[in-house]
Amino acid sequence: MAKLRTKLREDAELTASRLKSSQKHDLEKLFASNWNKWVKEQEKDFPHTVMSEKALIATCEDLLVSITMDMAISSGIENLLRKGGINKHAVDNNWVDYFPTKGDSRHVEQWFHRNTNILKGIIDESLMDMEERIYEKKFDANLLQCVLRDALQKLSLKRFSSEPHCLLKAKVMLHICGKLCDIALQRQREYEAENSFLALMENEKESLRKDFLAFCKSDDLAHRVIQVFQDILTPLAVSYVYDFLKEHVLQYILTYRPDNRSMNKFVLFNMIKQNCGLDYITYTTDQMKFVSSVLTMEISILCCQVQGRNLKMRYQADDAVNSMINRLKEAVEHANIDIKDTKEAKHDSSLFKLWVQNFFRALNSKTYSVRPEISMEPLSYNVQDLSFFIKEFTTFVKRDFSQIIMQQLNLPDAPNATGMKSFLRKSGLLDSILSFVSNNMCFEQCPLCGAPCENPLPKGPKHGSHFSLTHLPSGISGGKSQNTPHLETADCETRVGSEIAIYTYRGQQKRCKDYKEDFPSWKILPKIELLPRNQYYWKWIMKTHNEEFAKHYRCSPAIIPPSWENITKEQAINDTKEVIWTGPSITMPPISVQLNMSVSTNQQKGHTS
């Protein structure tokens, strides 16, 4: 891009130099008429940065075949690919057709009843993993290979390892690969849109227009003294963005949302705005990853809302000016050295032109091209006034150059949230925030319903028992009413107070009231020991997405209690706004930009029944 930018400016300067002697031209119209010609000349040399859709699909298929070459499922994958590419298998998730033919239909139905959620979980985890890893929008075969290998490893459980299940595993891997290919393809389209030739040219247009007008208005005497260094302000001001995040975003998220329950409220408040039932199923599966995803997008959006031109560049302008001053002083010193031995230096004012030429030569040797600005005329000084000239020149730069810099900036006033998210990840800032959250907040989930721990104390010896004040209706995580096909509406607090409610853990059915035998670190109080509260949020979610949950878990919808029918979305949202933690805030430590975070949660969760 730097090479392309330089060539554009060379074309603009060449055109301007031909017209400099004539004052009859409308410079704005002249620029507009030449712009399309300059762009067209550069486009043929612009490299394409993304793979075609056909090449991407072929690469994904070849990669899947290669990593399963020595495995039993290899022949199954190749046979299925011959019947239709990964595009077909990405949308086809009817696994029953690929179950071994041995056994009666009842056995097949029972097997899928037990294992469909496991298969769905492996698929969902793979897709979330791909979404989190693909920070760059360019396709990375190594990244895809890593995600596919993880999926293969998860499929290699005891119940899937026998030979008859090879075709089923092959079908699942093709489905996952097709979905991952869709994600990569979408990211490439976003990358191409943001980095297309025309988009990049549009970003350059205003800056080049100012250059062109300046070239046309300049005289031939070394383009005057004042220069604007090209490309010195084009990168985003990482240090300023970092300070902004530390002072504003973290204060917003951590000072006002300092504990697990409040953090959970923050996440749920943003989830309900999207109003997608499948989000809540994912939420009960791996809350740490879900919180990270929500925080990532919210931080990116918040930065976009307040981060326009001034926010990005105000901090950087002072440093840039100081850097320019130092380079200009160096050029002045070199120019002085070049003429100091000339005997006539104190008498022959014509040598000042030589000094100016040496001055610009010193600047250009550092690859900074000179651009004119209307200011002092070099020939207005006598050679005896060199020291005075240096002083005045420096004063001018300090006094006026900040404004010149701000006028030359060419940055978007409303950054794209996806691009901002990518920048925050690459700079390490987002990982620092998420690392702090993961190291201080407890992300254990209720083994019966998936509700997150809401103990407000940070992780560590003083954290104590895990507990939640807001357990979910069992049906959201797939629990069914006992001896019926309907999803359950009762929450954990009701179930642990019951003599007959059961849960399934490691293949065994146990009474909910005896949950401590399997989960001693959790404290779930029966409803009779709690203060009355409405918990509108989860009741509204359950009744609103009842059909969606039932379809996902392949069972009958819950029988919604009549008292839930009148609960409104406004009441549910208000549930997320209550203030429950009045203790001291967590203190945010200094963030290291180099700090990286890898989110991993190894939770052993009982599946309700």
Coordinates of C-alpha atoms in Angstrom, one line a residue, residues 239-571:
S239 CA -1.1 3.8 23.1
Y240 CA -4.1 6.2 23.1
V241 CA -6.6 3.6 22.4
Y242 CA -5.1 1.6 25.2
D243 CA -5.4 4.5 27.6
F244 CA -9.0 5.0 26.5
L245 CA -9.8 1.3 27.1
K246 CA -8.2 1.4 30.5
E247 CA -9.9 4.6 31.7
H248 CA -13.3 4.2 30.2
V249 CA -14.2 0.7 29.0
L250 CA -12.8 -1.1 32.0
Q251 CA -14.3 1.3 34.4
Y252 CA -17.6 0.8 32.7
I253 CA -17.4 -3.0 32.8
L254 CA -15.5 -3.6 36.0
T255 CA -16.2 -0.7 38.4
Y256 CA -19.9 -0.7 37.7
R257 CA -20.1 -4.5 37.1
P258 CA -17.6 -5.7 39.7
D259 CA -18.8 -9.3 40.5
N260 CA -20.0 -12.5 38.9
R261 CA -23.7 -11.7 39.3
S262 CA -23.4 -8.2 37.9
M263 CA -21.2 -9.5 35.0
N264 CA -23.9 -12.1 34.3
K265 CA -26.6 -9.4 34.3
F266 CA -24.6 -7.4 31.8
V267 CA -24.3 -10.4 29.5
L268 CA -28.0 -11.3 29.8
F269 CA -29.0 -7.7 29.1
N270 CA -27.1 -7.8 25.8
M271 CA -28.4 -11.3 24.9
I272 CA -32.1 -10.3 25.3
K273 CA -31.6 -7.5 22.8
Q274 CA -30.7 -10.2 20.1
N275 CA -33.6 -12.4 21.3
C276 CA -32.2 -15.7 19.9
G277 CA -33.3 -18.9 21.7
L278 CA -30.2 -20.8 20.5
D279 CA -28.0 -18.3 22.3
Y280 CA -29.4 -19.4 25.6
I281 CA -28.6 -23.1 24.9
T282 CA -25.0 -22.1 24.1
Y283 CA -25.0 -20.0 27.2
T284 CA -25.7 -23.1 29.4
T285 CA -22.9 -25.0 27.6
D286 CA -19.8 -22.8 28.1
Q287 CA -20.5 -19.6 29.9
M288 CA -16.8 -18.4 29.8
K289 CA -16.7 -18.4 26.0
F290 CA -20.1 -16.8 25.8
V291 CA -19.2 -14.0 28.2
S292 CA -16.0 -13.4 26.2
S293 CA -17.9 -13.2 22.9
V294 CA -20.4 -10.7 24.3
L295 CA -17.7 -8.6 26.0
T296 CA -15.7 -8.6 22.8
M297 CA -18.5 -7.2 20.7
E298 CA -19.7 -4.7 23.3
I299 CA -16.2 -3.3 23.8
S300 CA -15.7 -3.0 20.0
I301 CA -19.0 -1.3 19.6
L302 CA -18.3 1.1 22.5
C303 CA -14.9 2.0 21.0
C304 CA -16.6 2.7 17.7
Q305 CA -19.2 4.9 19.2
V306 CA -16.7 7.3 20.8
Q307 CA -13.6 6.7 18.7
G308 CA -13.6 9.2 15.8
R309 CA -10.8 11.2 14.4
N310 CA -10.0 13.3 17.5
L311 CA -10.0 10.4 19.9
K312 CA -7.6 8.4 17.7
M313 CA -5.2 11.2 16.9
R314 CA -5.2 13.8 19.7
Y315 CA -2.8 11.8 21.7
Q316 CA -0.6 11.0 18.8
A317 CA -0.3 14.5 17.4
D318 CA 2.0 15.8 20.1
D319 CA 4.4 12.9 19.7
A320 CA 4.3 13.3 15.9
V321 CA 5.1 17.0 16.1
N322 CA 8.0 16.4 18.4
S323 CA 9.3 13.7 16.1
M324 CA 9.1 16.1 13.1
I325 CA 10.8 18.9 15.0
N326 CA 13.7 16.6 15.8
R327 CA 14.0 15.5 12.2
L328 CA 13.9 19.1 11.0
K329 CA 16.6 20.1 13.4
E330 CA 18.8 17.3 12.1
A331 CA 18.3 18.5 8.6
V332 CA 19.2 22.1 9.6
E333 CA 22.4 20.8 11.3
H334 CA 23.4 18.8 8.2
A335 CA 22.8 21.9 6.0
N336 CA 25.0 24.0 8.3
I337 CA 27.8 21.4 8.2
D338 CA 27.7 21.4 4.4
I339 CA 28.4 25.1 4.0
K340 CA 30.3 25.9 7.2
D341 CA 33.7 25.8 5.4
T342 CA 32.6 28.3 2.7
K343 CA 34.6 31.5 3.4
E344 CA 31.9 33.7 1.9
A345 CA 29.2 32.2 4.1
K346 CA 28.9 35.4 6.2
H347 CA 28.7 37.7 3.2
D348 CA 27.2 36.0 0.2
S349 CA 23.4 35.8 0.7
S350 CA 23.1 33.7 -2.5
L351 CA 24.5 30.8 -0.6
F352 CA 21.3 30.7 1.3
K353 CA 19.7 29.0 -1.6
L354 CA 22.4 26.4 -1.4
W355 CA 21.7 26.0 2.3
V356 CA 18.0 25.5 1.6
Q357 CA 18.8 22.8 -1.1
N358 CA 21.1 21.0 1.4
F359 CA 18.4 21.2 4.0
F360 CA 15.9 19.5 1.8
R361 CA 18.4 17.0 0.6
A362 CA 19.0 16.0 4.2
L363 CA 15.2 15.6 4.7
N364 CA 14.8 13.5 1.6
S365 CA 17.7 11.3 2.5
K366 CA 15.4 10.0 5.3
T367 CA 12.7 9.1 2.7
Y368 CA 10.4 11.9 3.7
S369 CA 9.2 13.8 0.7
V370 CA 8.8 17.6 1.0
R371 CA 5.4 19.2 0.5
P372 CA 4.9 22.9 0.4
E373 CA 2.7 24.9 2.8
I374 CA 2.1 28.7 2.7
S375 CA 4.5 30.1 5.2
M376 CA 7.8 32.0 5.4
E377 CA 9.8 32.5 2.3
P378 CA 13.3 31.0 2.7
L379 CA 14.9 33.8 0.6
S380 CA 13.6 36.4 3.1
Y381 CA 16.5 35.5 5.4
N382 CA 20.1 36.5 4.9
V383 CA 22.8 33.9 5.4
Q384 CA 24.0 35.7 8.5
D385 CA 20.6 34.8 10.1
L386 CA 20.9 31.0 10.0
S387 CA 20.7 30.6 13.8
F388 CA 17.8 33.0 13.9
F389 CA 16.1 31.0 11.0
I390 CA 16.5 27.8 13.0
K391 CA 14.9 29.4 16.0
E392 CA 12.0 30.9 14.0
F393 CA 11.5 27.7 12.0
T394 CA 11.2 25.6 15.2
T395 CA 8.8 28.1 16.7
F396 CA 6.6 27.9 13.7
V397 CA 6.5 24.1 13.7
K398 CA 5.6 24.0 17.4
R399 CA 3.0 26.7 17.1
D400 CA 1.2 25.7 13.9
F401 CA 2.1 22.2 12.9
S402 CA -0.5 20.4 15.1
Q403 CA -3.3 22.1 13.1
I404 CA -1.6 21.1 9.9
I405 CA -1.3 17.5 11.0
M406 CA -5.0 17.3 12.0
Q407 CA -6.0 18.8 8.6
Q408 CA -4.0 16.0 6.8
L409 CA -5.5 13.1 8.7
N410 CA -7.5 10.6 6.7
L411 CA -9.2 8.2 9.1
P412 CA -12.8 7.0 9.4
D413 CA -15.0 8.9 11.8
A414 CA -17.2 5.8 12.5
P415 CA -15.0 2.7 12.5
N416 CA -16.6 -0.6 11.6
A417 CA -17.2 -2.8 14.7
T418 CA -15.7 -5.9 13.0
G419 CA -12.6 -4.0 12.0
M420 CA -12.3 -2.5 15.5
K421 CA -12.6 -6.0 17.0
S422 CA -9.8 -7.2 14.8
F423 CA -7.6 -4.2 15.7
L424 CA -8.2 -4.7 19.4
R425 CA -7.3 -8.4 19.2
K426 CA -4.2 -7.8 17.2
S427 CA -3.0 -5.1 19.6
G428 CA -3.4 -7.4 22.6
L429 CA -5.8 -5.0 24.4
L430 CA -8.9 -7.2 24.2
D431 CA -7.0 -10.3 25.4
S432 CA -5.8 -8.3 28.4
I433 CA -9.3 -7.4 29.3
L434 CA -10.7 -10.9 28.9
S435 CA -7.7 -12.4 30.7
F436 CA -8.4 -10.1 33.7
V437 CA -12.0 -11.1 33.7
S438 CA -11.2 -14.9 33.4
N439 CA -8.6 -14.7 36.2
N440 CA -10.9 -12.8 38.6
M441 CA -14.4 -14.0 37.9
C442 CA -15.6 -17.6 38.7
F443 CA -17.1 -19.2 35.6
E444 CA -18.2 -22.5 37.2
Q445 CA -21.7 -23.5 36.1
C446 CA -24.5 -25.2 38.0
P447 CA -24.2 -28.9 37.2
L448 CA -28.0 -29.2 37.0
C449 CA -29.1 -26.3 34.8
G450 CA -25.9 -24.5 33.6
A451 CA -26.5 -21.2 35.5
P452 CA -23.2 -19.4 36.2
C453 CA -21.8 -19.1 39.7
E454 CA -22.7 -15.7 41.2
N455 CA -20.5 -15.8 44.3
P456 CA -19.2 -12.1 44.2
L457 CA -15.8 -13.0 45.6
P458 CA -12.8 -13.4 43.2
K459 CA -11.5 -16.9 42.4
G460 CA -9.2 -18.3 45.1
P461 CA -9.2 -19.7 48.6
K462 CA -11.7 -17.2 49.9
H463 CA -14.2 -17.8 47.1
G464 CA -16.0 -20.6 49.1
S465 CA -19.0 -22.5 47.7
H466 CA -20.4 -21.9 44.3
F467 CA -23.9 -20.6 44.2
S468 CA -26.4 -18.9 42.0
L469 CA -29.3 -16.7 42.9
T470 CA -30.9 -17.2 39.5
H471 CA -31.2 -20.8 38.5
L472 CA -32.7 -21.6 35.1
P473 CA -35.8 -23.5 34.2
S474 CA -34.5 -27.0 33.6
G475 CA -36.0 -27.1 30.1
I476 CA -33.5 -24.5 28.8
S477 CA -30.7 -27.0 29.1
G478 CA -32.9 -29.9 27.9
G479 CA -34.4 -31.2 31.1
K480 CA -37.8 -33.0 30.8
S481 CA -40.7 -33.4 33.3
Q482 CA -40.5 -36.8 34.9
N483 CA -42.1 -39.6 32.9
T484 CA -43.3 -37.1 30.2
P485 CA -41.9 -35.9 26.8
H486 CA -42.4 -32.2 27.8
L487 CA -39.6 -29.8 28.7
E488 CA -39.4 -29.0 32.5
T489 CA -40.2 -25.5 33.8
A490 CA -39.1 -26.0 37.4
D491 CA -35.7 -24.6 38.4
C492 CA -33.0 -26.2 40.5
E493 CA -34.2 -24.6 43.8
T494 CA -37.6 -26.3 43.3
R495 CA -36.1 -29.6 42.3
V496 CA -33.6 -30.0 45.2
G497 CA -36.6 -29.4 47.5
S498 CA -38.5 -32.3 45.9
E499 CA -38.5 -35.9 47.0
I500 CA -39.0 -37.3 43.5
A501 CA -37.1 -35.0 41.1
I502 CA -34.1 -36.7 39.5
Y503 CA -31.0 -35.8 37.5
T504 CA -28.7 -38.0 35.4
Y505 CA -25.0 -38.0 36.0
R506 CA -22.5 -40.4 34.4
G507 CA -25.3 -42.6 33.2
Q508 CA -26.9 -42.9 36.6
Q509 CA -30.2 -41.4 37.8
K510 CA -30.1 -39.7 41.2
R511 CA -32.4 -37.6 43.3
C512 CA -31.8 -33.9 43.0
K513 CA -32.0 -33.5 46.8
D514 CA -28.8 -35.6 47.0
Y515 CA -26.8 -33.4 44.5
K516 CA -24.0 -32.8 47.1
E517 CA -22.8 -36.4 46.6
D518 CA -21.7 -35.5 43.1
F519 CA -21.2 -31.8 43.4
P520 CA -19.9 -30.9 46.9
S521 CA -18.6 -27.5 45.8
W522 CA -22.1 -26.2 44.9
K523 CA -24.7 -24.9 47.3
I524 CA -28.3 -25.0 46.0
L525 CA -30.9 -24.0 48.5
P526 CA -34.5 -25.3 48.3
K527 CA -37.0 -22.7 47.4
I528 CA -38.6 -22.9 50.9
E529 CA -35.3 -21.5 52.4
L530 CA -35.2 -18.5 50.0
L531 CA -36.8 -15.1 50.0
P532 CA -39.6 -14.9 47.5
R533 CA -38.6 -13.4 44.1
N534 CA -40.0 -13.3 40.6
Q535 CA -37.1 -14.1 38.3
Y536 CA -39.0 -12.7 35.3
Y537 CA -36.0 -13.0 33.0
W538 CA -35.8 -16.8 32.7
K539 CA -39.5 -17.3 32.8
W540 CA -40.0 -14.9 29.9
I541 CA -37.1 -16.7 28.0
M542 CA -38.7 -20.1 28.6
K543 CA -42.2 -19.1 27.5
T544 CA -40.9 -17.1 24.5
H545 CA -38.6 -19.7 23.1
N546 CA -40.5 -22.8 24.2
E547 CA -41.0 -24.1 20.7
E548 CA -37.4 -23.4 19.7
F549 CA -36.0 -25.2 22.7
A550 CA -38.3 -28.2 22.1
K551 CA -37.3 -28.4 18.4
H552 CA -33.6 -28.3 19.4
Y553 CA -33.9 -31.0 22.0
R554 CA -36.4 -33.0 19.9
C555 CA -39.1 -33.3 22.5
S556 CA -42.4 -31.7 23.3
P557 CA -42.7 -28.0 24.4
A558 CA -43.0 -27.3 28.1
I559 CA -46.4 -26.8 29.7
I560 CA -46.1 -23.1 30.6
P561 CA -47.7 -22.1 34.0
P562 CA -50.6 -19.7 33.5
S563 CA -48.9 -17.1 35.8
W564 CA -46.0 -16.8 33.3
E565 CA -48.2 -15.8 30.3
N566 CA -48.5 -12.1 31.3
I567 CA -44.7 -11.6 31.9
T568 CA -43.5 -8.9 29.5
K569 CA -40.1 -8.3 27.9
E570 CA -39.8 -5.0 29.8
Q571 CA -40.1 -6.9 33.1

